[in-house]
Amino acid sequence: MTTLDTASTAVSTALLEDFSLEMTGKDVPRLEEARDTIPQGTRINVTFLGNEDLRMRLDAARAVKRLGFVPVPHVSARRLGSRADFEQFLTGLHTDGTCDNVFAVGGDPASPEGPYEDSLSLIESGLLQEYGVRHVGVSGYPEGHPAIPGDVLWSVLRDKSAALAAQGLDGGIITQFGFDVDPVLAWIERVRDEGIALPVRIGVPGPAGVRRLMAYAARFGVGTSAAIAKKYGLSLSNLMGTAGPDRFLHALAEGYDPVRHGEVKIHFYTFGGLRATSEWIARFRKDHHG
């Protein structure tokens, strides 16, 4: 068996054993279409965007559960206008039985619409566990954040890890997606050096039109140089093509060391392509089954 074969096997049997997906509140019809290609029990994150309302978010989480998956609703701190808004959302999740897992994020608005400035304030509010939340995901930024200095990102991540422990909540980190494995693995090593033992889900872009992919990358400050794009099989000259994360996952498997990096899994950003992503994962796992 060659090194590449070994790496592929490692990806399919370990890193892709328990992948997670992301969808928006408007993606319920797409989830219905993809349901037969997604393993039952898969964690599916449901975004908290400005163009979605409470009903849409709750309906999406309920649909995820109804179809046999694990809903992970996002809570966007700066989009919550009041404590009452936060409690209304948590009440809805609790009533629907979709409150076990949430993902706490600061959100896009530059200034808070209410009393919650960041995801740490949501964790420290005490409301999450009061409404039955048991596991809280938080963000990680291996390539930095366009609006937040690196030292602040590290300080905040340490604080969130400590706050989750203090509140008695399980947690995990989901990273922003990138195209280059090296900074991701280096960042995870730093996470462990900082004493943060939370499991990490590495954000990976699912197969999507490259034009759309690059637009998302630019928005989130992810490195998309032509050299990196070419390294992972993305064609900047043929922007109407599609790209799957094959090479990224192979490189990740070759560089991943459980001793140094701890528990690592994969989170796919689907960009609306739930079926395309889930079918791609199924093919990849079948082709590289060890």
PDB file of N, CA and C in Angstrom, residues 106-161:
ATOM      1  N   GLY A 106     -20.246  35.151  17.377  1.00  0.00           N
ATOM      2  CA  GLY A 106     -20.456  36.590  17.568  1.00  0.00           C
ATOM      3  C   GLY A 106     -21.441  37.146  16.549  1.00  0.00           C
ATOM      4  N   GLY A 107     -21.227  36.810  15.277  1.00  0.00           N
ATOM      5  CA  GLY A 107     -22.123  37.272  14.221  1.00  0.00           C
ATOM      6  C   GLY A 107     -21.541  38.435  13.441  1.00  0.00           C
ATOM      7  N   ASP A 108     -22.142  38.721  12.296  1.00  0.00           N
ATOM      8  CA  ASP A 108     -21.606  39.721  11.367  1.00  0.00           C
ATOM      9  C   ASP A 108     -21.744  41.174  11.799  1.00  0.00           C
ATOM     10  N   PRO A 109     -22.838  41.576  12.473  1.00  0.00           N
ATOM     11  CA  PRO A 109     -22.970  43.010  12.775  1.00  0.00           C
ATOM     12  C   PRO A 109     -21.749  43.555  13.520  1.00  0.00           C
ATOM     13  N   ALA A 110     -21.302  44.756  13.132  1.00  0.00           N
ATOM     14  CA  ALA A 110     -20.122  45.350  13.764  1.00  0.00           C
ATOM     15  C   ALA A 110     -20.399  45.726  15.213  1.00  0.00           C
ATOM     16  N   SER A 111     -21.626  46.124  15.501  1.00  0.00           N
ATOM     17  CA  SER A 111     -21.994  46.455  16.877  1.00  0.00           C
ATOM     18  C   SER A 111     -23.228  45.644  17.272  1.00  0.00           C
ATOM     19  N   PRO A 112     -23.323  45.290  18.551  1.00  0.00           N
ATOM     20  CA  PRO A 112     -24.437  44.439  19.004  1.00  0.00           C
ATOM     21  C   PRO A 112     -25.793  45.136  18.863  1.00  0.00           C
ATOM     22  N   GLU A 113     -26.801  44.360  18.515  1.00  0.00           N
ATOM     23  CA  GLU A 113     -28.157  44.879  18.461  1.00  0.00           C
ATOM     24  C   GLU A 113     -28.829  44.817  19.833  1.00  0.00           C
ATOM     25  N   GLY A 114     -28.143  44.179  20.801  1.00  0.00           N
ATOM     26  CA  GLY A 114     -28.679  44.038  22.147  1.00  0.00           C
ATOM     27  C   GLY A 114     -27.545  43.885  23.143  1.00  0.00           C
ATOM     28  N   PRO A 115     -27.776  43.143  24.225  1.00  0.00           N
ATOM     29  CA  PRO A 115     -26.806  43.080  25.324  1.00  0.00           C
ATOM     30  C   PRO A 115     -25.653  42.099  25.133  1.00  0.00           C
ATOM     31  N   TYR A 116     -25.633  41.348  24.040  1.00  0.00           N
ATOM     32  CA  TYR A 116     -24.620  40.294  23.887  1.00  0.00           C
ATOM     33  C   TYR A 116     -23.584  40.697  22.830  1.00  0.00           C
ATOM     34  N   GLU A 117     -22.366  40.922  23.311  1.00  0.00           N
ATOM     35  CA  GLU A 117     -21.310  41.441  22.442  1.00  0.00           C
ATOM     36  C   GLU A 117     -20.608  40.354  21.654  1.00  0.00           C
ATOM     37  N   ASP A 118     -20.557  39.140  22.228  1.00  0.00           N
ATOM     38  CA  ASP A 118     -19.801  38.060  21.582  1.00  0.00           C
ATOM     39  C   ASP A 118     -20.300  36.717  22.094  1.00  0.00           C
ATOM     40  N   SER A 119     -19.738  35.638  21.541  1.00  0.00           N
ATOM     41  CA  SER A 119     -20.197  34.302  21.932  1.00  0.00           C
ATOM     42  C   SER A 119     -19.871  34.001  23.392  1.00  0.00           C
ATOM     43  N   LEU A 120     -18.798  34.588  23.909  1.00  0.00           N
ATOM     44  CA  LEU A 120     -18.457  34.372  25.319  1.00  0.00           C
ATOM     45  C   LEU A 120     -19.585  34.864  26.226  1.00  0.00           C
ATOM     46  N   SER A 121     -20.189  35.984  25.860  1.00  0.00           N
ATOM     47  CA  SER A 121     -21.288  36.517  26.685  1.00  0.00           C
ATOM     48  C   SER A 121     -22.495  35.581  26.682  1.00  0.00           C
ATOM     49  N   LEU A 122     -22.704  34.858  25.585  1.00  0.00           N
ATOM     50  CA  LEU A 122     -23.787  33.878  25.551  1.00  0.00           C
ATOM     51  C   LEU A 122     -23.497  32.722  26.500  1.00  0.00           C
ATOM     52  N   ILE A 123     -22.241  32.248  26.469  1.00  0.00           N
ATOM     53  CA  ILE A 123     -21.843  31.130  27.325  1.00  0.00           C
ATOM     54  C   ILE A 123     -21.947  31.518  28.800  1.00  0.00           C
ATOM     55  N   GLU A 124     -21.478  32.721  29.120  1.00  0.00           N
ATOM     56  CA  GLU A 124     -21.447  33.155  30.520  1.00  0.00           C
ATOM     57  C   GLU A 124     -22.807  33.595  31.044  1.00  0.00           C
ATOM     58  N   SER A 125     -23.807  33.709  30.158  1.00  0.00           N
ATOM     59  CA  SER A 125     -25.138  34.156  30.590  1.00  0.00           C
ATOM     60  C   SER A 125     -25.816  33.154  31.516  1.00  0.00           C
ATOM     61  N   GLY A 126     -25.433  31.874  31.399  1.00  0.00           N
ATOM     62  CA  GLY A 126     -26.092  30.837  32.188  1.00  0.00           C
ATOM     63  C   GLY A 126     -27.391  30.352  31.583  1.00  0.00           C
ATOM     64  N   LEU A 127     -27.845  31.024  30.508  1.00  0.00           N
ATOM     65  CA  LEU A 127     -29.139  30.664  29.923  1.00  0.00           C
ATOM     66  C   LEU A 127     -29.082  29.377  29.116  1.00  0.00           C
ATOM     67  N   LEU A 128     -27.934  29.088  28.528  1.00  0.00           N
ATOM     68  CA  LEU A 128     -27.855  27.916  27.659  1.00  0.00           C
ATOM     69  C   LEU A 128     -28.222  26.643  28.420  1.00  0.00           C
ATOM     70  N   GLN A 129     -27.523  26.397  29.525  1.00  0.00           N
ATOM     71  CA  GLN A 129     -27.825  25.169  30.261  1.00  0.00           C
ATOM     72  C   GLN A 129     -29.193  25.234  30.947  1.00  0.00           C
ATOM     73  N   GLU A 130     -29.648  26.439  31.249  1.00  0.00           N
ATOM     74  CA  GLU A 130     -30.974  26.582  31.857  1.00  0.00           C
ATOM     75  C   GLU A 130     -32.062  26.058  30.918  1.00  0.00           C
ATOM     76  N   TYR A 131     -31.818  26.169  29.617  1.00  0.00           N
ATOM     77  CA  TYR A 131     -32.805  25.716  28.629  1.00  0.00           C
ATOM     78  C   TYR A 131     -32.435  24.364  28.021  1.00  0.00           C
ATOM     79  N   GLY A 132     -31.511  23.652  28.648  1.00  0.00           N
ATOM     80  CA  GLY A 132     -31.253  22.275  28.240  1.00  0.00           C
ATOM     81  C   GLY A 132     -30.108  22.059  27.278  1.00  0.00           C
ATOM     82  N   VAL A 133     -29.351  23.123  26.967  1.00  0.00           N
ATOM     83  CA  VAL A 133     -28.191  22.955  26.089  1.00  0.00           C
ATOM     84  C   VAL A 133     -27.106  22.181  26.838  1.00  0.00           C
ATOM     85  N   ARG A 134     -26.506  21.224  26.151  1.00  0.00           N
ATOM     86  CA  ARG A 134     -25.459  20.407  26.774  1.00  0.00           C
ATOM     87  C   ARG A 134     -24.102  20.554  26.089  1.00  0.00           C
ATOM     88  N   HIS A 135     -24.121  20.898  24.801  1.00  0.00           N
ATOM     89  CA  HIS A 135     -22.874  20.998  24.030  1.00  0.00           C
ATOM     90  C   HIS A 135     -22.880  22.301  23.249  1.00  0.00           C
ATOM     91  N   VAL A 136     -21.766  23.056  23.341  1.00  0.00           N
ATOM     92  CA  VAL A 136     -21.674  24.356  22.673  1.00  0.00           C
ATOM     93  C   VAL A 136     -20.444  24.380  21.763  1.00  0.00           C
ATOM     94  N   GLY A 137     -20.670  24.629  20.487  1.00  0.00           N
ATOM     95  CA  GLY A 137     -19.571  24.802  19.553  1.00  0.00           C
ATOM     96  C   GLY A 137     -19.152  26.256  19.490  1.00  0.00           C
ATOM     97  N   VAL A 138     -17.851  26.493  19.258  1.00  0.00           N
ATOM     98  CA  VAL A 138     -17.332  27.852  19.106  1.00  0.00           C
ATOM     99  C   VAL A 138     -16.429  27.892  17.878  1.00  0.00           C
ATOM    100  N   SER A 139     -16.120  29.096  17.409  1.00  0.00           N
ATOM    101  CA  SER A 139     -15.355  29.269  16.174  1.00  0.00           C
ATOM    102  C   SER A 139     -13.851  29.270  16.415  1.00  0.00           C
ATOM    103  N   GLY A 140     -13.120  28.810  15.395  1.00  0.00           N
ATOM    104  CA  GLY A 140     -11.670  28.910  15.390  1.00  0.00           C
ATOM    105  C   GLY A 140     -11.221  29.464  14.043  1.00  0.00           C
ATOM    106  N   TYR A 141     -10.122  30.215  14.039  1.00  0.00           N
ATOM    107  CA  TYR A 141      -9.672  30.898  12.825  1.00  0.00           C
ATOM    108  C   TYR A 141      -8.195  30.622  12.551  1.00  0.00           C
ATOM    109  N   PRO A 142      -7.885  29.494  11.903  1.00  0.00           N
ATOM    110  CA  PRO A 142      -6.491  29.149  11.627  1.00  0.00           C
ATOM    111  C   PRO A 142      -5.734  30.185  10.807  1.00  0.00           C
ATOM    112  N   GLU A 143      -6.448  30.907   9.937  1.00  0.00           N
ATOM    113  CA  GLU A 143      -5.782  31.921   9.116  1.00  0.00           C
ATOM    114  C   GLU A 143      -6.117  33.336   9.582  1.00  0.00           C
ATOM    115  N   GLY A 144      -6.561  33.439  10.837  1.00  0.00           N
ATOM    116  CA  GLY A 144      -6.894  34.746  11.380  1.00  0.00           C
ATOM    117  C   GLY A 144      -8.277  35.222  10.974  1.00  0.00           C
ATOM    118  N   HIS A 145      -8.603  36.436  11.406  1.00  0.00           N
ATOM    119  CA  HIS A 145      -9.902  37.044  11.129  1.00  0.00           C
ATOM    120  C   HIS A 145      -9.644  38.455  10.625  1.00  0.00           C
ATOM    121  N   PRO A 146     -10.329  38.859   9.554  1.00  0.00           N
ATOM    122  CA  PRO A 146     -10.033  40.170   8.970  1.00  0.00           C
ATOM    123  C   PRO A 146     -10.255  41.346   9.913  1.00  0.00           C
ATOM    124  N   ALA A 147     -11.077  41.161  10.951  1.00  0.00           N
ATOM    125  CA  ALA A 147     -11.404  42.284  11.824  1.00  0.00           C
ATOM    126  C   ALA A 147     -10.915  42.121  13.259  1.00  0.00           C
ATOM    127  N   ILE A 148     -10.241  40.993  13.575  1.00  0.00           N
ATOM    128  CA  ILE A 148      -9.832  40.725  14.958  1.00  0.00           C
ATOM    129  C   ILE A 148      -8.353  40.363  14.993  1.00  0.00           C
ATOM    130  N   PRO A 149      -7.547  41.076  15.791  1.00  0.00           N
ATOM    131  CA  PRO A 149      -6.111  40.764  15.887  1.00  0.00           C
ATOM    132  C   PRO A 149      -5.874  39.345  16.410  1.00  0.00           C
ATOM    133  N   GLY A 150      -4.759  38.748  15.988  1.00  0.00           N
ATOM    134  CA  GLY A 150      -4.463  37.369  16.351  1.00  0.00           C
ATOM    135  C   GLY A 150      -4.375  37.133  17.849  1.00  0.00           C
ATOM    136  N   ASP A 151      -3.745  38.070  18.593  1.00  0.00           N
ATOM    137  CA  ASP A 151      -3.600  37.862  20.040  1.00  0.00           C
ATOM    138  C   ASP A 151      -4.957  37.887  20.724  1.00  0.00           C
ATOM    139  N   VAL A 152      -5.876  38.678  20.176  1.00  0.00           N
ATOM    140  CA  VAL A 152      -7.232  38.726  20.745  1.00  0.00           C
ATOM    141  C   VAL A 152      -7.957  37.412  20.468  1.00  0.00           C
ATOM    142  N   LEU A 153      -7.787  36.874  19.268  1.00  0.00           N
ATOM    143  CA  LEU A 153      -8.425  35.598  18.941  1.00  0.00           C
ATOM    144  C   LEU A 153      -7.982  34.499  19.902  1.00  0.00           C
ATOM    145  N   TRP A 154      -6.690  34.452  20.206  1.00  0.00           N
ATOM    146  CA  TRP A 154      -6.192  33.426  21.123  1.00  0.00           C
ATOM    147  C   TRP A 154      -6.717  33.640  22.532  1.00  0.00           C
ATOM    148  N   SER A 155      -6.737  34.890  22.971  1.00  0.00           N
ATOM    149  CA  SER A 155      -7.244  35.186  24.315  1.00  0.00           C
ATOM    150  C   SER A 155      -8.707  34.788  24.449  1.00  0.00           C
ATOM    151  N   VAL A 156      -9.487  35.114  23.418  1.00  0.00           N
ATOM    152  CA  VAL A 156     -10.919  34.799  23.438  1.00  0.00           C
ATOM    153  C   VAL A 156     -11.149  33.287  23.419  1.00  0.00           C
ATOM    154  N   LEU A 157     -10.361  32.566  22.625  1.00  0.00           N
ATOM    155  CA  LEU A 157     -10.527  31.112  22.562  1.00  0.00           C
ATOM    156  C   LEU A 157     -10.205  30.472  23.909  1.00  0.00           C
ATOM    157  N   ARG A 158      -9.150  30.953  24.559  1.00  0.00           N
ATOM    158  CA  ARG A 158      -8.839  30.445  25.913  1.00  0.00           C
ATOM    159  C   ARG A 158      -9.986  30.733  26.873  1.00  0.00           C
ATOM    160  N   ASP A 159     -10.525  31.950  26.783  1.00  0.00           N
ATOM    161  CA  ASP A 159     -11.618  32.347  27.678  1.00  0.00           C
ATOM    162  C   ASP A 159     -12.872  31.496  27.443  1.00  0.00           C
ATOM    163  N   LYS A 160     -13.170  31.224  26.173  1.00  0.00           N
ATOM    164  CA  LYS A 160     -14.363  30.420  25.869  1.00  0.00           C
ATOM    165  C   LYS A 160     -14.199  28.983  26.356  1.00  0.00           C
ATOM    166  N   SER A 161     -13.019  28.434  26.172  1.00  0.00           N
ATOM    167  CA  SER A 161     -12.755  27.077  26.654  1.00  0.00           C
ATOM    168  C   SER A 161     -12.923  27.002  28.170  1.00  0.00           C
TER     169      SER A 161
END
